Tab-separated table of N, CA and C in Angstrom:
chain	number	residue	atom	x	y	z
A	16	MET	N	63.047	97.068	-36.931
A	16	MET	CA	63.824	97.972	-37.744
A	16	MET	C	62.870	98.881	-38.512
A	17	ARG	N	63.227	100.134	-38.554
A	17	ARG	CA	62.464	101.121	-39.324
A	17	ARG	C	63.393	101.791	-40.342
A	18	TRP	N	62.838	102.597	-41.217
A	18	TRP	CA	63.635	103.222	-42.265
A	18	TRP	C	64.784	104.040	-41.698
A	19	TRP	N	64.583	104.660	-40.548
A	19	TRP	CA	65.640	105.499	-39.979
A	19	TRP	C	66.791	104.679	-39.406
A	20	ASP	N	66.610	103.360	-39.298
A	20	ASP	CA	67.689	102.486	-38.841
A	20	ASP	C	68.606	102.050	-39.989
A	21	ILE	N	68.194	102.284	-41.226
A	21	ILE	CA	68.943	101.745	-42.363
A	21	ILE	C	70.369	102.273	-42.416
A	22	ASP	N	70.595	103.560	-42.212
A	22	ASP	CA	71.967	104.090	-42.291
A	22	ASP	C	72.902	103.448	-41.264
A	23	PRO	N	72.523	103.379	-39.980
A	23	PRO	CA	73.439	102.702	-39.046
A	23	PRO	C	73.560	101.198	-39.321
A	24	VAL	N	72.500	100.568	-39.812
A	24	VAL	CA	72.584	99.158	-40.177
A	24	VAL	C	73.573	98.981	-41.329
A	25	LEU	N	73.495	99.848	-42.332
A	25	LEU	CA	74.422	99.773	-43.462
A	25	LEU	C	75.873	99.955	-43.013
A	26	ALA	N	76.110	100.868	-42.087
A	26	ALA	CA	77.472	101.084	-41.591
A	26	ALA	C	78.011	99.815	-40.929
A	27	LEU	N	77.190	99.173	-40.095
A	27	LEU	CA	77.610	97.937	-39.439
A	27	LEU	C	77.748	96.809	-40.462
A	28	GLU	N	76.823	96.741	-41.397
A	28	GLU	CA	76.858	95.730	-42.457
A	28	GLU	C	78.161	95.823	-43.241
A	29	LYS	N	78.550	97.036	-43.621
A	29	LYS	CA	79.770	97.217	-44.410
A	29	LYS	C	81.018	96.913	-43.587
A	30	ASP	N	80.973	97.167	-42.276
A	30	ASP	CA	82.102	96.838	-41.416
A	30	ASP	C	82.267	95.325	-41.294
A	31	LEU	N	81.163	94.626	-41.090
A	31	LEU	CA	81.220	93.186	-40.848
A	31	LEU	C	81.328	92.358	-42.121
A	32	PHE	N	80.720	92.817	-43.188
A	32	PHE	CA	80.663	92.042	-44.438
A	32	PHE	C	81.105	92.907	-45.622
A	33	PRO	N	82.357	93.359	-45.626
A	33	PRO	CA	82.784	94.327	-46.644
A	33	PRO	C	82.656	93.818	-48.080
A	34	ASP	N	82.827	92.528	-48.283
A	34	ASP	CA	82.783	91.995	-49.641
A	34	ASP	C	81.388	91.675	-50.141
A	35	ASP	N	80.465	91.367	-49.222
A	35	ASP	CA	79.133	90.960	-49.671
A	35	ASP	C	78.028	91.644	-48.864
A	36	ALA	N	78.246	92.907	-48.524
A	36	ALA	CA	77.255	93.673	-47.759
A	36	ALA	C	75.982	93.883	-48.576
A	37	TRP	N	74.862	93.881	-47.866
A	37	TRP	CA	73.604	94.219	-48.506
A	37	TRP	C	73.614	95.700	-48.885
A	38	SER	N	72.823	96.032	-49.873
A	38	SER	CA	72.699	97.425	-50.314
A	38	SER	C	71.537	98.097	-49.583
A	39	ARG	N	71.498	99.404	-49.681
A	39	ARG	CA	70.383	100.175	-49.125
A	39	ARG	C	69.061	99.690	-49.721
A	40	GLY	N	69.051	99.443	-51.029
A	40	GLY	CA	67.841	98.986	-51.700
A	40	GLY	C	67.347	97.642	-51.185
A	41	MET	N	68.274	96.759	-50.849
A	41	MET	CA	67.876	95.452	-50.316
A	41	MET	C	67.170	95.616	-48.977
A	42	PHE	N	67.719	96.472	-48.106
A	42	PHE	CA	67.065	96.684	-46.816
A	42	PHE	C	65.708	97.367	-46.989
A	43	TRP	N	65.623	98.353	-47.887
A	43	TRP	CA	64.341	99.006	-48.134
A	43	TRP	C	63.312	97.995	-48.633
A	44	SER	N	63.723	97.133	-49.540
A	44	SER	CA	62.817	96.127	-50.082
A	44	SER	C	62.318	95.186	-48.987
A	45	GLU	N	63.223	94.747	-48.128
A	45	GLU	CA	62.822	93.861	-47.037
A	45	GLU	C	61.847	94.567	-46.091
A	46	LEU	N	62.139	95.799	-45.749
A	46	LEU	CA	61.252	96.532	-44.831
A	46	LEU	C	59.877	96.783	-45.449
A	47	ALA	N	59.817	96.866	-46.766
A	47	ALA	CA	58.525	97.057	-47.437
A	47	ALA	C	57.603	95.864	-47.205
A	48	HIS	N	58.187	94.693	-46.930
A	48	HIS	CA	57.404	93.479	-46.688
A	48	HIS	C	57.255	93.175	-45.192
A	49	ALA	N	57.647	94.125	-44.348
A	49	ALA	CA	57.670	93.864	-42.906
A	49	ALA	C	56.553	94.568	-42.135
A	50	ARG	N	55.680	95.244	-42.809
A	50	ARG	CA	54.626	95.976	-42.118
A	50	ARG	C	53.257	95.663	-42.705
A	51	GLY	N	52.270	95.743	-41.862
A	51	GLY	CA	50.902	95.620	-42.317
A	51	GLY	C	50.389	94.194	-42.356
A	52	VAL	N	49.121	94.093	-42.678
A	52	VAL	CA	48.460	92.796	-42.775
A	52	VAL	C	49.117	91.994	-43.897
A	53	GLY	N	49.377	90.748	-43.626
A	53	GLY	CA	49.987	89.891	-44.634
A	53	GLY	C	51.494	90.070	-44.767
A	54	SER	N	52.116	90.783	-43.835
A	54	SER	CA	53.569	90.962	-43.919
A	54	SER	C	54.256	89.608	-43.784
A	55	THR	N	55.373	89.480	-44.457
A	55	THR	CA	56.104	88.215	-44.468
A	55	THR	C	57.520	88.342	-43.903
A	56	ARG	N	57.854	89.502	-43.378
A	56	ARG	CA	59.197	89.753	-42.860
A	56	ARG	C	59.115	90.408	-41.484
A	57	ARG	N	60.154	90.179	-40.691
A	57	ARG	CA	60.349	90.901	-39.434
A	57	ARG	C	61.829	91.214	-39.314
A	58	TYR	N	62.140	92.464	-39.060
A	58	TYR	CA	63.516	92.904	-38.862
A	58	TYR	C	63.616	93.593	-37.520
A	59	VAL	N	64.691	93.277	-36.802
A	59	VAL	CA	64.887	93.827	-35.458
A	59	VAL	C	66.249	94.496	-35.389
A	60	VAL	N	66.373	95.447	-34.480
A	60	VAL	CA	67.647	96.122	-34.237
A	60	VAL	C	67.915	96.140	-32.741
A	61	ALA	N	69.190	96.248	-32.395
A	61	ALA	CA	69.597	96.375	-30.996
A	61	ALA	C	70.482	97.607	-30.880
A	62	TYR	N	70.144	98.442	-29.922
A	62	TYR	CA	70.925	99.651	-29.667
A	62	TYR	C	71.508	99.597	-28.270
A	63	GLU	N	72.677	100.178	-28.125
A	63	GLU	CA	73.256	100.435	-26.820
A	63	GLU	C	73.386	101.949	-26.750
A	64	GLY	N	72.485	102.559	-26.000
A	64	GLY	CA	72.399	104.015	-26.030
A	64	GLY	C	71.960	104.449	-27.414
A	65	GLU	N	72.757	105.298	-28.045
A	65	GLU	CA	72.448	105.782	-29.395
A	65	GLU	C	73.123	104.949	-30.485
A	66	LYS	N	73.953	103.985	-30.094
A	66	LYS	CA	74.740	103.208	-31.053
A	66	LYS	C	74.055	101.897	-31.407
A	67	LEU	N	73.852	101.683	-32.714
A	67	LEU	CA	73.320	100.408	-33.184
A	67	LEU	C	74.405	99.350	-33.008
A	68	VAL	N	74.068	98.256	-32.335
A	68	VAL	CA	75.057	97.201	-32.070
A	68	VAL	C	74.666	95.861	-32.683
A	69	GLY	N	73.479	95.763	-33.266
A	69	GLY	CA	73.087	94.514	-33.892
A	69	GLY	C	71.773	94.635	-34.633
A	70	TYR	N	71.537	93.678	-35.502
A	70	TYR	CA	70.286	93.642	-36.261
A	70	TYR	C	70.077	92.230	-36.800
A	71	GLY	N	68.880	91.958	-37.228
A	71	GLY	CA	68.577	90.677	-37.847
A	71	GLY	C	67.232	90.712	-38.526
A	72	GLY	N	67.016	89.734	-39.401
A	72	GLY	CA	65.749	89.670	-40.104
A	72	GLY	C	65.367	88.250	-40.458
A	73	VAL	N	64.066	88.011	-40.503
A	73	VAL	CA	63.519	86.704	-40.868
A	73	VAL	C	62.405	86.923	-41.886
A	74	ALA	N	62.326	86.007	-42.847
A	74	ALA	CA	61.274	86.035	-43.864
A	74	ALA	C	60.529	84.706	-43.803
A	75	ALA	N	59.231	84.756	-44.056
A	75	ALA	CA	58.408	83.548	-44.027
A	75	ALA	C	57.646	83.396	-45.328
A	76	SER	N	57.475	82.128	-45.708
A	76	SER	CA	56.673	81.792	-46.874
A	76	SER	C	56.091	80.408	-46.628
A	77	GLY	N	54.786	80.348	-46.500
A	77	GLY	CA	54.141	79.070	-46.212
A	77	GLY	C	54.579	78.543	-44.857
A	78	ASP	N	55.052	77.304	-44.837
A	78	ASP	CA	55.477	76.709	-43.565
A	78	ASP	C	56.992	76.799	-43.347
A	79	LEU	N	57.650	77.685	-44.106
A	79	LEU	CA	59.096	77.817	-44.038
A	79	LEU	C	59.494	79.265	-43.738
A	80	ALA	N	60.445	79.423	-42.822
A	80	ALA	CA	61.022	80.743	-42.556
A	80	ALA	C	62.510	80.675	-42.856
A	81	ASP	N	63.092	81.823	-43.156
A	81	ASP	CA	64.513	81.901	-43.450
A	81	ASP	C	65.108	83.077	-42.691
A	82	ILE	N	66.154	82.798	-41.925
A	82	ILE	CA	66.885	83.884	-41.282
A	82	ILE	C	67.650	84.575	-42.401
A	83	GLN	N	67.240	85.776	-42.744
A	83	GLN	CA	67.817	86.496	-43.871
A	83	GLN	C	69.183	87.079	-43.535
A	84	THR	N	69.297	87.624	-42.331
A	84	THR	CA	70.533	88.253	-41.901
A	84	THR	C	70.524	88.369	-40.387
A	85	ILE	N	71.711	88.330	-39.808
A	85	ILE	CA	71.861	88.555	-38.374
A	85	ILE	C	73.299	89.000	-38.154
A	86	ALA	N	73.470	90.026	-37.343
A	86	ALA	CA	74.815	90.550	-37.120
A	86	ALA	C	74.894	91.267	-35.786
A	87	ALA	N	76.063	91.142	-35.159
A	87	ALA	CA	76.363	91.866	-33.922
A	87	ALA	C	77.688	92.590	-34.116
A	88	ALA	N	77.781	93.808	-33.605
A	88	ALA	CA	79.016	94.582	-33.696
A	88	ALA	C	80.162	93.803	-33.068
A	89	ARG	N	81.347	93.962	-33.628
A	89	ARG	CA	82.520	93.211	-33.160
A	89	ARG	C	82.747	93.363	-31.660
A	90	ASP	N	82.526	94.570	-31.138
A	90	ASP	CA	82.767	94.776	-29.704
A	90	ASP	C	81.669	94.156	-28.839
A	91	HIS	N	80.677	93.508	-29.476
A	91	HIS	CA	79.630	92.805	-28.743
A	91	HIS	C	79.672	91.290	-28.971
A	92	TRP	N	80.698	90.821	-29.675
A	92	TRP	CA	80.862	89.384	-29.853
A	92	TRP	C	81.140	88.767	-28.496
A	93	GLY	N	80.490	87.656	-28.228
A	93	GLY	CA	80.695	86.952	-26.966
A	93	GLY	C	79.889	87.496	-25.804
A	94	THR	N	79.010	88.457	-26.057
A	94	THR	CA	78.204	89.044	-24.979
A	94	THR	C	76.808	88.452	-24.877
A	95	GLY	N	76.442	87.589	-25.820
A	95	GLY	CA	75.093	87.035	-25.844
A	95	GLY	C	74.138	87.803	-26.742
A	96	LEU	N	74.625	88.876	-27.363
A	96	LEU	CA	73.752	89.665	-28.233
A	96	LEU	C	73.259	88.835	-29.417
A	97	GLY	N	74.132	88.058	-30.029
A	97	GLY	CA	73.705	87.214	-31.155
A	97	GLY	C	72.604	86.254	-30.754
A	98	ALA	N	72.732	85.670	-29.566
A	98	ALA	CA	71.702	84.746	-29.071
A	98	ALA	C	70.388	85.476	-28.827
A	99	ARG	N	70.462	86.684	-28.297
A	99	ARG	CA	69.225	87.459	-28.062
A	99	ARG	C	68.561	87.835	-29.380
A	100	LEU	N	69.352	88.232	-30.373
A	100	LEU	CA	68.784	88.548	-31.683
A	100	LEU	C	68.152	87.312	-32.312
A	101	LEU	N	68.852	86.180	-32.247
A	101	LEU	CA	68.318	84.944	-32.827
A	101	LEU	C	67.046	84.510	-32.107
A	102	THR	N	67.013	84.641	-30.798
A	102	THR	CA	65.804	84.315	-30.031
A	102	THR	C	64.631	85.153	-30.516
A	103	GLU	N	64.861	86.435	-30.729
A	103	GLU	CA	63.796	87.326	-31.200
A	103	GLU	C	63.337	86.933	-32.604
A	104	LEU	N	64.266	86.604	-33.469
A	104	LEU	CA	63.885	86.184	-34.824
A	104	LEU	C	63.093	84.883	-34.804
A	105	LEU	N	63.488	83.957	-33.948
A	105	LEU	CA	62.747	82.695	-33.847
A	105	LEU	C	61.361	82.914	-33.246
A	106	ARG	N	61.243	83.884	-32.347
A	106	ARG	CA	59.925	84.237	-31.808
A	106	ARG	C	59.010	84.720	-32.941
A	107	HIS	N	59.558	85.536	-33.824
A	107	HIS	CA	58.770	86.012	-34.971
A	107	HIS	C	58.453	84.865	-35.928
A	108	ALA	N	59.405	83.958	-36.134
A	108	ALA	CA	59.144	82.796	-36.999
A	108	ALA	C	58.002	81.970	-36.427
A	109	THR	N	57.982	81.807	-35.114
A	109	THR	CA	56.890	81.079	-34.460
A	109	THR	C	55.555	81.771	-34.707
A	110	ALA	N	55.556	83.089	-34.657
A	110	ALA	CA	54.322	83.843	-34.916
A	110	ALA	C	53.836	83.635	-36.348
A	111	PHE	N	54.759	83.380	-37.269
A	111	PHE	CA	54.388	83.082	-38.662
A	111	PHE	C	53.873	81.648	-38.805
A	112	GLU	N	53.939	80.854	-37.730
A	112	GLU	CA	53.455	79.472	-37.700
A	112	GLU	C	54.131	78.595	-38.748
A	113	VAL	N	55.458	78.655	-38.788
A	113	VAL	CA	56.213	77.841	-39.728
A	113	VAL	C	56.629	76.524	-39.077
A	114	ASP	N	56.920	75.542	-39.905
A	114	ASP	CA	57.387	74.240	-39.427
A	114	ASP	C	58.913	74.151	-39.391
A	115	GLN	N	59.567	74.960	-40.245
A	115	GLN	CA	61.018	74.919	-40.341
A	115	GLN	C	61.577	76.322	-40.468
A	116	VAL	N	62.785	76.487	-39.936
A	116	VAL	CA	63.527	77.728	-40.113
A	116	VAL	C	64.866	77.359	-40.735
A	117	MET	N	65.199	78.022	-41.814
A	117	MET	CA	66.432	77.759	-42.541
A	117	MET	C	67.359	78.964	-42.414
A	118	LEU	N	68.641	78.717	-42.667
A	118	LEU	CA	69.598	79.809	-42.764
A	118	LEU	C	70.818	79.337	-43.518
A	119	GLU	N	71.554	80.294	-44.050
A	119	GLU	CA	72.846	80.033	-44.663
A	119	GLU	C	73.890	80.771	-43.837
A	120	VAL	N	75.034	80.135	-43.657
A	120	VAL	CA	76.138	80.740	-42.922
A	120	VAL	C	77.426	80.401	-43.659
A	121	ARG	N	78.338	81.369	-43.700
A	121	ARG	CA	79.623	81.118	-44.362
A	121	ARG	C	80.307	79.920	-43.726
A	122	VAL	N	80.912	79.074	-44.560
A	122	VAL	CA	81.586	77.891	-44.034
A	122	VAL	C	82.761	78.263	-43.136
A	123	ASP	N	83.294	79.465	-43.291
A	123	ASP	CA	84.419	79.883	-42.466
A	123	ASP	C	83.993	80.652	-41.207
A	124	ASN	N	82.690	80.734	-40.957
A	124	ASN	CA	82.193	81.447	-39.776
A	124	ASN	C	81.774	80.422	-38.705
A	125	THR	N	82.761	79.800	-38.082
A	125	THR	CA	82.471	78.754	-37.092
A	125	THR	C	81.821	79.320	-35.837
A	126	ARG	N	82.112	80.566	-35.505
A	126	ARG	CA	81.501	81.189	-34.326
A	126	ARG	C	79.981	81.218	-34.484
A	127	ALA	N	79.499	81.653	-35.638
A	127	ALA	CA	78.055	81.704	-35.892
A	127	ALA	C	77.476	80.291	-35.965
A	128	GLN	N	78.194	79.368	-36.588
A	128	GLN	CA	77.706	77.996	-36.691
A	128	GLN	C	77.468	77.394	-35.309
A	129	LYS	N	78.367	77.663	-34.378
A	129	LYS	CA	78.215	77.143	-33.018
A	129	LYS	C	76.976	77.738	-32.348
A	130	LEU	N	76.725	79.016	-32.574
A	130	LEU	CA	75.518	79.647	-32.030
A	130	LEU	C	74.277	78.938	-32.567
A	131	TYR	N	74.217	78.738	-33.860
A	131	TYR	CA	73.046	78.104	-34.470
A	131	TYR	C	72.868	76.670	-33.968
A	132	GLU	N	73.957	75.953	-33.809
A	132	GLU	CA	73.876	74.582	-33.294
A	132	GLU	C	73.326	74.564	-31.872
A	133	ARG	N	73.709	75.537	-31.050
A	133	ARG	CA	73.171	75.616	-29.682
A	133	ARG	C	71.668	75.783	-29.688
A	134	PHE	N	71.134	76.403	-30.720
A	134	PHE	CA	69.694	76.614	-30.843
A	134	PHE	C	68.991	75.430	-31.499
A	135	GLY	N	69.737	74.409	-31.890
A	135	GLY	CA	69.135	73.221	-32.477
A	135	GLY	C	69.174	73.159	-33.992
A	136	PHE	N	69.802	74.131	-34.648
A	136	PHE	CA	69.940	74.071	-36.101
A	136	PHE	C	70.899	72.940	-36.456
A	137	GLU	N	70.566	72.239	-37.538
A	137	GLU	CA	71.400	71.135	-38.012
A	137	GLU	C	71.845	71.416	-39.439
A	138	PRO	N	73.102	71.089	-39.763
A	138	PRO	CA	73.565	71.271	-41.144
A	138	PRO	C	72.867	70.280	-42.071
A	139	ILE	N	72.449	70.767	-43.235
A	139	ILE	CA	71.766	69.872	-44.181
A	139	ILE	C	72.366	69.925	-45.579
A	140	GLY	N	73.316	70.813	-45.817
A	140	GLY	CA	73.918	70.876	-47.149
A	140	GLY	C	74.767	72.115	-47.327
A	141	PHE	N	75.223	72.305	-48.564
A	141	PHE	CA	76.069	73.437	-48.907
A	141	PHE	C	75.519	74.142	-50.132
A	142	ARG	N	75.838	75.412	-50.244
A	142	ARG	CA	75.578	76.167	-51.474
A	142	ARG	C	76.942	76.672	-51.931
A	143	ARG	N	77.432	76.079	-52.984
A	143	ARG	CA	78.771	76.398	-53.482
A	143	ARG	C	78.816	77.821	-54.044
A	144	GLY	N	79.825	78.581	-53.641
A	144	GLY	CA	80.023	79.932	-54.168
A	144	GLY	C	78.917	80.900	-53.826
A	145	TYR	N	78.173	80.648	-52.754
A	145	TYR	CA	76.991	81.448	-52.397
A	145	TYR	C	77.342	82.902	-52.091
A	146	TYR	N	78.429	83.113	-51.363
A	146	TYR	CA	78.804	84.474	-50.980
A	146	TYR	C	79.772	85.037	-52.018
A	147	GLN	N	79.291	86.058	-52.715
A	147	GLN	CA	80.069	86.689	-53.775
A	147	GLN	C	80.421	88.119	-53.365
A	148	PRO	N	81.516	88.663	-53.804
A	148	PRO	CA	82.378	88.177	-54.874
A	148	PRO	C	83.464	87.216	-54.411
A	149	GLY	N	83.535	86.866	-53.149
A	149	GLY	CA	84.609	86.015	-52.641
A	149	GLY	C	84.484	84.549	-52.981
A	150	ASN	N	83.345	84.158	-53.576
A	150	ASN	CA	83.103	82.771	-53.959
A	150	ASN	C	83.203	81.821	-52.761
A	151	ILE	N	82.662	82.248	-51.613
A	151	ILE	CA	82.695	81.470	-50.371
A	151	ILE	C	81.435	80.606	-50.305
A	152	ASP	N	81.618	79.359	-49.926
A	152	ASP	CA	80.491	78.441	-49.790
A	152	ASP	C	79.661	78.775	-48.556
A	153	ALA	N	78.392	78.420	-48.620
A	153	ALA	CA	77.486	78.572	-47.480
A	153	ALA	C	77.108	77.193	-46.962
A	154	LEU	N	77.082	77.074	-45.652
A	154	LEU	CA	76.529	75.897	-45.003
A	154	LEU	C	75.053	76.184	-44.783
A	155	VAL	N	74.188	75.302	-45.250
A	155	VAL	CA	72.751	75.459	-45.065
A	155	VAL	C	72.361	74.695	-43.797
A	156	MET	N	71.630	75.372	-42.921
A	156	MET	CA	71.217	74.765	-41.657
A	156	MET	C	69.715	74.889	-41.506
A	157	ARG	N	69.132	73.927	-40.766
A	157	ARG	CA	67.676	73.892	-40.599
A	157	ARG	C	67.325	73.607	-39.142
A	158	LEU	N	66.278	74.265	-38.699
A	158	LEU	CA	65.664	74.007	-37.397
A	158	LEU	C	64.221	73.637	-37.670
A	159	THR	N	63.794	72.471	-37.189
A	159	THR	CA	62.406	72.074	-37.382
A	159	THR	C	61.648	72.242	-36.075
A	160	THR	N	60.354	72.354	-36.178
A	160	THR	CA	59.520	72.461	-34.987
A	160	THR	C	59.750	71.257	-34.093
A	161	THR	N	59.885	70.072	-34.684
A	161	THR	CA	60.142	68.853	-33.918
A	161	THR	C	61.460	68.961	-33.175
A	162	THR	N	62.498	69.440	-33.859
A	162	THR	CA	63.811	69.593	-33.231
A	162	THR	C	63.731	70.579	-32.071
A	163	ALA	N	63.047	71.682	-32.291
A	163	ALA	CA	62.913	72.686	-31.234
A	163	ALA	C	62.176	72.114	-30.033
A	164	ASN	N	61.101	71.354	-30.290
A	164	ASN	CA	60.349	70.743	-29.190
A	164	ASN	C	61.182	69.697	-28.466
A	165	ASP	N	61.930	68.876	-29.216
A	165	ASP	CA	62.791	67.869	-28.594
A	165	ASP	C	63.849	68.518	-27.716
A	166	THR	N	64.440	69.603	-28.212
A	166	THR	CA	65.454	70.315	-27.437
A	166	THR	C	64.855	70.841	-26.148
A	167	ALA	N	63.674	71.424	-26.232
A	167	ALA	CA	63.005	71.946	-25.037
A	167	ALA	C	62.668	70.818	-24.075
A	168	ASN	N	62.162	69.700	-24.597
A	168	ASN	CA	61.815	68.559	-23.743
A	168	ASN	C	63.058	67.959	-23.092
A	169	ASN	N	64.152	67.829	-23.840
A	169	ASN	CA	65.386	67.285	-23.278
A	169	ASN	C	65.922	68.183	-22.176
A	170	THR	N	65.844	69.476	-22.376
A	170	THR	CA	66.297	70.415	-21.357
A	170	THR	C	65.450	70.273	-20.105
A	171	ALA	N	64.129	70.155	-20.284
A	171	ALA	CA	63.226	69.986	-19.139
A	171	ALA	C	63.509	68.662	-18.434
A	172	ASN	N	63.716	67.581	-19.199
A	172	ASN	CA	64.017	66.275	-18.602
A	172	ASN	C	65.341	66.293	-17.858
A	173	ASP	N	66.361	66.946	-18.411
A	173	ASP	CA	67.647	67.045	-17.733
A	173	ASP	C	67.499	67.758	-16.400
A	174	THR	N	66.668	68.804	-16.368
A	174	THR	CA	66.452	69.555	-15.136
A	174	THR	C	65.757	68.667	-14.096
A	175	VAL	N	64.744	67.900	-14.521
A	175	VAL	CA	64.031	67.004	-13.599
A	175	VAL	C	64.990	65.941	-13.078
A	176	ASN	N	65.784	65.335	-13.978
A	176	ASN	CA	66.718	64.294	-13.553
A	176	ASN	C	67.765	64.849	-12.601
A	177	GLU	N	68.227	66.064	-12.840
A	177	GLU	CA	69.214	66.682	-11.972
A	177	GLU	C	68.618	66.922	-10.596
A	178	GLU	N	67.348	67.359	-10.564
A	178	GLU	CA	66.687	67.586	-9.274
A	178	GLU	C	66.528	66.275	-8.508
A	179	LYS	N	66.224	65.186	-9.226
A	179	LYS	CA	66.074	63.882	-8.562
A	179	LYS	C	67.419	63.421	-7.994
A	180	THR	N	68.497	63.668	-8.751
A	180	THR	CA	69.811	63.234	-8.324
A	180	THR	C	70.310	64.045	-7.133
A	181	HIS	N	70.071	65.361	-7.196
A	181	HIS	CA	70.612	66.243	-6.154
A	181	HIS	C	69.590	66.606	-5.103
A	182	GLY	N	68.360	66.252	-5.300
A	182	GLY	CA	67.319	66.679	-4.386
A	182	GLY	C	66.998	65.670	-3.422
């Protein structure tokens, strides 16, 4: 994401999160930490032609990363765009050499929760009234390096076992 992406990102942000959308200043502040030596943020955008259809961001501090935001346009729900954005954010988290990746998701956003669970994120708690002004609780989820490695190993083992069974 670059400064010229902020206006289309804000338009999508306000469409998807009308009550708790980030401000222009919040995106500018995040992008200020996303460039140069010692940067602690990475923000990505997805375009279809000239139309912005998704974005996301991750922040790192020490051995911990946090998915700050991730969104896909409504007409791209169910297309795999969210998974591609999350994959890219996790790739950046890996580059930051973190041990854990955290995120908050609205308790009423089961679609997003299912996506995160497919990637190995596990629920670890709640933040009461986190999303304002609606006073909506957040489910806190965590992905650890161990969990990610176990998921990868289990997938590899399932493939080997399937080949033995069918081969």
